GROMACS .gro file of C-alpha atoms in nm:
model
  237
    1UNK     CA    1  -1.596  -0.787  -0.015
    2UNK     CA    2  -1.245  -0.728  -0.152
    3UNK     CA    3  -1.347  -0.763  -0.517
    4UNK     CA    4  -1.654  -0.545  -0.461
    5UNK     CA    5  -1.423  -0.268  -0.339
    6UNK     CA    6  -1.187  -0.334  -0.632
    7UNK     CA    7  -1.484  -0.284  -0.865
    8UNK     CA    8  -1.553   0.059  -0.714
    9UNK     CA    9  -1.208   0.200  -0.787
   10UNK     CA   10  -1.138   0.162  -1.164
   11UNK     CA   11  -1.288   0.385  -1.431
   12UNK     CA   12  -1.562   0.235  -1.650
   13UNK     CA   13  -1.384  -0.014  -1.874
   14UNK     CA   14  -1.085  -0.038  -1.637
   15UNK     CA   15  -0.892  -0.359  -1.578
   16UNK     CA   16  -0.807  -0.582  -1.283
   17UNK     CA   17  -0.503  -0.811  -1.313
   18UNK     CA   18  -0.454  -1.107  -1.083
   19UNK     CA   19  -0.105  -1.254  -1.061
   20UNK     CA   20  -0.023  -1.555  -0.848
   21UNK     CA   21  -0.242  -1.803  -0.662
   22UNK     CA   22  -0.476  -1.946  -0.767
   23UNK     CA   23  -0.388  -1.863  -1.129
   24UNK     CA   24  -0.209  -2.153  -1.300
   25UNK     CA   25  -0.275  -2.372  -0.998
   26UNK     CA   26  -0.249  -2.694  -1.200
   27UNK     CA   27   0.122  -2.632  -1.244
   28UNK     CA   28   0.212  -2.471  -0.913
   29UNK     CA   29  -0.010  -2.635  -0.651
   30UNK     CA   30   0.270  -2.851  -0.514
   31UNK     CA   31   0.507  -2.558  -0.473
   32UNK     CA   32   0.231  -2.359  -0.303
   33UNK     CA   33   0.176  -2.655  -0.069
   34UNK     CA   34  -0.197  -2.649  -0.130
   35UNK     CA   35  -0.432  -2.909  -0.268
   36UNK     CA   36  -0.569  -2.903  -0.621
   37UNK     CA   37  -0.922  -2.903  -0.485
   38UNK     CA   38  -0.858  -2.602  -0.262
   39UNK     CA   39  -0.703  -2.393  -0.540
   40UNK     CA   40  -0.967  -2.490  -0.796
   41UNK     CA   41  -1.241  -2.389  -0.553
   42UNK     CA   42  -1.069  -2.055  -0.489
   43UNK     CA   43  -1.044  -1.975  -0.860
   44UNK     CA   44  -1.402  -2.089  -0.923
   45UNK     CA   45  -1.521  -1.849  -0.652
   46UNK     CA   46  -1.324  -1.562  -0.807
   47UNK     CA   47  -1.462  -1.641  -1.153
   48UNK     CA   48  -1.816  -1.657  -1.016
   49UNK     CA   49  -1.797  -1.326  -0.830
   50UNK     CA   50  -1.630  -1.155  -1.126
   51UNK     CA   51  -1.921  -1.268  -1.342
   52UNK     CA   52  -2.174  -1.139  -1.090
   53UNK     CA   53  -1.989  -0.805  -1.084
   54UNK     CA   54  -2.044  -0.798  -1.461
   55UNK     CA   55  -1.671  -0.815  -1.534
   56UNK     CA   56  -1.552  -0.967  -1.859
   57UNK     CA   57  -1.256  -1.203  -1.848
   58UNK     CA   58  -1.016  -1.077  -2.113
   59UNK     CA   59  -0.742  -1.338  -2.095
   60UNK     CA   60  -0.572  -1.595  -1.875
   61UNK     CA   61  -0.220  -1.661  -1.989
   62UNK     CA   62   0.088  -1.774  -1.800
   63UNK     CA   63   0.069  -1.652  -1.442
   64UNK     CA   64  -0.182  -1.374  -1.515
   65UNK     CA   65  -0.556  -1.341  -1.546
   66UNK     CA   66  -0.715  -1.014  -1.659
   67UNK     CA   67  -1.074  -0.898  -1.614
   68UNK     CA   68  -1.236  -0.580  -1.746
   69UNK     CA   69  -1.497  -0.372  -1.569
   70UNK     CA   70  -1.799  -0.287  -1.789
   71UNK     CA   71  -1.811   0.053  -1.958
   72UNK     CA   72  -2.161   0.100  -1.816
   73UNK     CA   73  -2.420  -0.088  -1.612
   74UNK     CA   74  -2.694  -0.111  -1.875
   75UNK     CA   75  -2.658  -0.488  -1.912
   76UNK     CA   76  -2.558  -0.538  -1.549
   77UNK     CA   77  -2.890  -0.396  -1.430
   78UNK     CA   78  -3.075  -0.643  -1.651
   79UNK     CA   79  -2.850  -0.919  -1.520
   80UNK     CA   80  -2.974  -0.859  -1.165
   81UNK     CA   81  -3.275  -1.071  -1.259
   82UNK     CA   82  -3.036  -1.365  -1.270
   83UNK     CA   83  -2.760  -1.262  -1.029
   84UNK     CA   84  -2.929  -1.087  -0.738
   85UNK     CA   85  -2.618  -1.091  -0.521
   86UNK     CA   86  -2.441  -0.857  -0.492
   87UNK     CA   87  -2.711  -0.599  -0.564
   88UNK     CA   88  -2.643  -0.256  -0.710
   89UNK     CA   89  -2.618   0.006  -0.436
   90UNK     CA   90  -2.893   0.263  -0.385
   91UNK     CA   91  -2.798   0.631  -0.360
   92UNK     CA   92  -2.428   0.551  -0.356
   93UNK     CA   93  -2.177   0.827  -0.434
   94UNK     CA   94  -1.901   0.660  -0.640
   95UNK     CA   95  -1.663   0.945  -0.555
   96UNK     CA   96  -1.701   0.908  -0.180
   97UNK     CA   97  -1.386   0.757  -0.030
   98UNK     CA   98  -1.269   0.943   0.281
   99UNK     CA   99  -1.339   0.727   0.589
  100UNK     CA  100  -1.602   0.537   0.394
  101UNK     CA  101  -1.722   0.197   0.505
  102UNK     CA  102  -1.722  -0.070   0.237
  103UNK     CA  103  -2.064  -0.188   0.121
  104UNK     CA  104  -2.160  -0.535   0.000
  105UNK     CA  105  -2.316  -0.395  -0.316
  106UNK     CA  106  -2.198  -0.277  -0.658
  107UNK     CA  107  -2.130   0.096  -0.683
  108UNK     CA  108  -2.352   0.214  -0.972
  109UNK     CA  109  -2.205   0.376  -1.281
  110UNK     CA  110  -2.371   0.689  -1.425
  111UNK     CA  111  -2.666   0.620  -1.653
  112UNK     CA  112  -2.612   0.608  -2.029
  113UNK     CA  113  -2.838   0.634  -2.332
  114UNK     CA  114  -2.705   0.325  -2.507
  115UNK     CA  115  -2.541  -0.003  -2.397
  116UNK     CA  116  -2.238   0.096  -2.606
  117UNK     CA  117  -2.187   0.434  -2.436
  118UNK     CA  118  -1.917   0.477  -2.174
  119UNK     CA  119  -2.034   0.582  -1.828
  120UNK     CA  120  -1.722   0.791  -1.773
  121UNK     CA  121  -1.801   1.135  -1.635
  122UNK     CA  122  -1.832   1.329  -1.959
  123UNK     CA  123  -1.686   1.096  -2.216
  124UNK     CA  124  -1.347   1.006  -2.353
  125UNK     CA  125  -1.020   1.148  -2.225
  126UNK     CA  126  -0.759   1.322  -2.435
  127UNK     CA  127  -0.433   1.141  -2.503
  128UNK     CA  128  -0.121   1.234  -2.310
  129UNK     CA  129   0.026   1.499  -2.288
  130UNK     CA  130  -0.279   1.699  -2.405
  131UNK     CA  131  -0.476   1.528  -2.129
  132UNK     CA  132  -0.286   1.723  -1.862
  133UNK     CA  133  -0.407   2.065  -1.976
  134UNK     CA  134  -0.731   2.000  -2.168
  135UNK     CA  135  -1.063   2.056  -1.992
  136UNK     CA  136  -1.145   1.731  -1.805
  137UNK     CA  137  -1.476   1.554  -1.878
  138UNK     CA  138  -1.614   1.624  -1.530
  139UNK     CA  139  -1.576   1.996  -1.587
  140UNK     CA  140  -1.714   1.985  -1.942
  141UNK     CA  141  -2.034   1.825  -1.814
  142UNK     CA  142  -2.067   2.040  -1.502
  143UNK     CA  143  -2.023   1.746  -1.264
  144UNK     CA  144  -1.820   1.958  -1.021
  145UNK     CA  145  -2.031   2.256  -0.910
  146UNK     CA  146  -1.859   2.591  -0.930
  147UNK     CA  147  -1.582   2.488  -1.170
  148UNK     CA  148  -1.639   2.590  -1.532
  149UNK     CA  149  -1.414   2.534  -1.835
  150UNK     CA  150  -1.310   2.901  -1.819
  151UNK     CA  151  -1.217   2.878  -1.451
  152UNK     CA  152  -1.012   2.568  -1.527
  153UNK     CA  153  -0.835   2.729  -1.823
  154UNK     CA  154  -0.757   3.044  -1.623
  155UNK     CA  155  -0.621   2.834  -1.338
  156UNK     CA  156  -0.411   2.628  -1.579
  157UNK     CA  157  -0.259   2.945  -1.723
  158UNK     CA  158  -0.187   3.076  -1.372
  159UNK     CA  159  -0.002   2.760  -1.277
  160UNK     CA  160   0.190   2.751  -1.604
  161UNK     CA  161   0.322   3.098  -1.520
  162UNK     CA  162   0.407   2.992  -1.165
  163UNK     CA  163   0.580   2.674  -1.280
  164UNK     CA  164   0.791   2.872  -1.527
  165UNK     CA  165   0.895   3.100  -1.244
  166UNK     CA  166   0.985   2.804  -1.022
  167UNK     CA  167   1.204   2.668  -1.303
  168UNK     CA  168   1.400   2.993  -1.302
  169UNK     CA  169   1.447   2.975  -0.925
  170UNK     CA  170   1.526   2.600  -0.918
  171UNK     CA  171   1.728   2.516  -1.235
  172UNK     CA  172   1.721   2.133  -1.185
  173UNK     CA  173   1.340   2.149  -1.209
  174UNK     CA  174   1.361   2.283  -1.564
  175UNK     CA  175   1.599   2.004  -1.664
  176UNK     CA  176   1.354   1.729  -1.569
  177UNK     CA  177   1.558   1.603  -1.276
  178UNK     CA  178   1.262   1.609  -1.036
  179UNK     CA  179   1.040   1.303  -1.071
  180UNK     CA  180   0.829   1.299  -0.753
  181UNK     CA  181   0.646   1.627  -0.696
  182UNK     CA  182   0.352   1.676  -0.460
  183UNK     CA  183   0.111   1.966  -0.427
  184UNK     CA  184  -0.010   1.969  -0.066
  185UNK     CA  185  -0.327   2.157  -0.156
  186UNK     CA  186  -0.483   1.922  -0.411
  187UNK     CA  187  -0.780   1.792  -0.213
  188UNK     CA  188  -0.778   1.889   0.156
  189UNK     CA  189  -1.057   1.697   0.327
  190UNK     CA  190  -1.373   1.875   0.432
  191UNK     CA  191  -1.262   2.202   0.275
  192UNK     CA  192  -1.378   2.343  -0.056
  193UNK     CA  193  -1.474   2.142  -0.364
  194UNK     CA  194  -1.393   1.777  -0.419
  195UNK     CA  195  -1.165   1.797  -0.720
  196UNK     CA  196  -0.993   1.461  -0.686
  197UNK     CA  197  -1.177   1.315  -0.985
  198UNK     CA  198  -1.048   1.603  -1.196
  199UNK     CA  199  -0.692   1.529  -1.087
  200UNK     CA  200  -0.717   1.171  -1.209
  201UNK     CA  201  -0.887   1.269  -1.534
  202UNK     CA  202  -0.589   1.493  -1.606
  203UNK     CA  203  -0.360   1.191  -1.576
  204UNK     CA  204  -0.215   1.280  -1.236
  205UNK     CA  205  -0.229   1.098  -0.902
  206UNK     CA  206  -0.398   1.251  -0.600
  207UNK     CA  207  -0.536   1.158  -0.262
  208UNK     CA  208  -0.752   1.296   0.015
  209UNK     CA  209  -0.548   1.425   0.306
  210UNK     CA  210  -0.611   1.609   0.630
  211UNK     CA  211  -0.282   1.790   0.693
  212UNK     CA  212  -0.355   1.792   1.064
  213UNK     CA  213  -0.278   1.420   1.042
  214UNK     CA  214   0.031   1.233   0.932
  215UNK     CA  215   0.064   1.164   0.560
  216UNK     CA  216   0.096   0.793   0.490
  217UNK     CA  217   0.405   0.770   0.273
  218UNK     CA  218   0.762   0.648   0.294
  219UNK     CA  219   1.001   0.915   0.430
  220UNK     CA  220   1.238   1.090   0.189
  221UNK     CA  221   1.010   1.019  -0.108
  222UNK     CA  222   0.956   1.354  -0.280
  223UNK     CA  223   1.195   1.574  -0.478
  224UNK     CA  224   0.971   1.878  -0.433
  225UNK     CA  225   0.668   1.954  -0.216
  226UNK     CA  226   0.456   2.255  -0.307
  227UNK     CA  227   0.216   2.435  -0.072
  228UNK     CA  228  -0.028   2.710  -0.164
  229UNK     CA  229  -0.235   2.861   0.120
  230UNK     CA  230  -0.225   2.535   0.315
  231UNK     CA  231  -0.128   2.697   0.646
  232UNK     CA  232  -0.409   2.953   0.624
  233UNK     CA  233  -0.661   2.676   0.554
  234UNK     CA  234  -0.574   2.500   0.879
  235UNK     CA  235  -0.487   2.797   1.100
  236UNK     CA  236  -0.803   2.772   1.311
  237UNK     CA  237  -0.777   2.401   1.379
   0.00000   0.00000   0.00000
């Protein structure tokens, strides 16, 4: 179940790195106080499930083993004739995450025209730092209803102007002294459009959050917290 959930999270072609037991068990089994048979069986089970998830083992070296998620499921669908378990989920929304129960099936990737095409929502991403301000693939392909490239570009310009103003009001911000900055209004749950995928495609980190609940983070973490219309969103709750 754990690896099935791990498979759901990375982008097409993303990687999973395993460090520690049972990797390199032949050398460390005594220190881990486990038997060779037990550790070998554990690694064999991981290797088997990774294969059935259609992952490709990239390398095992030192204390690390690295697997890569497929860029699409064209071959994986054919492979279900051999590996029927776990099956590929039916009608599964890969972007659904808030209070979602884990399923014992593979979250399907978007369909592609060729086995060599990436199933990423809209294609390749720009390199950083252009990635932060270029139109994300999900918007280019219309995957997020109601958000067009023009709307995105206008919003980007608006926030550039606001950020420049904040830098005048808070001089340390302009000097790059603030590392951890959070916008409270990125993806409030159950309200408006689900733009979390766009946040990640821009190279940022986001999360779902209901601000009527506690935010799961270590205290005293952020240098700056920004809020835009958050109080008005929740005023009737």
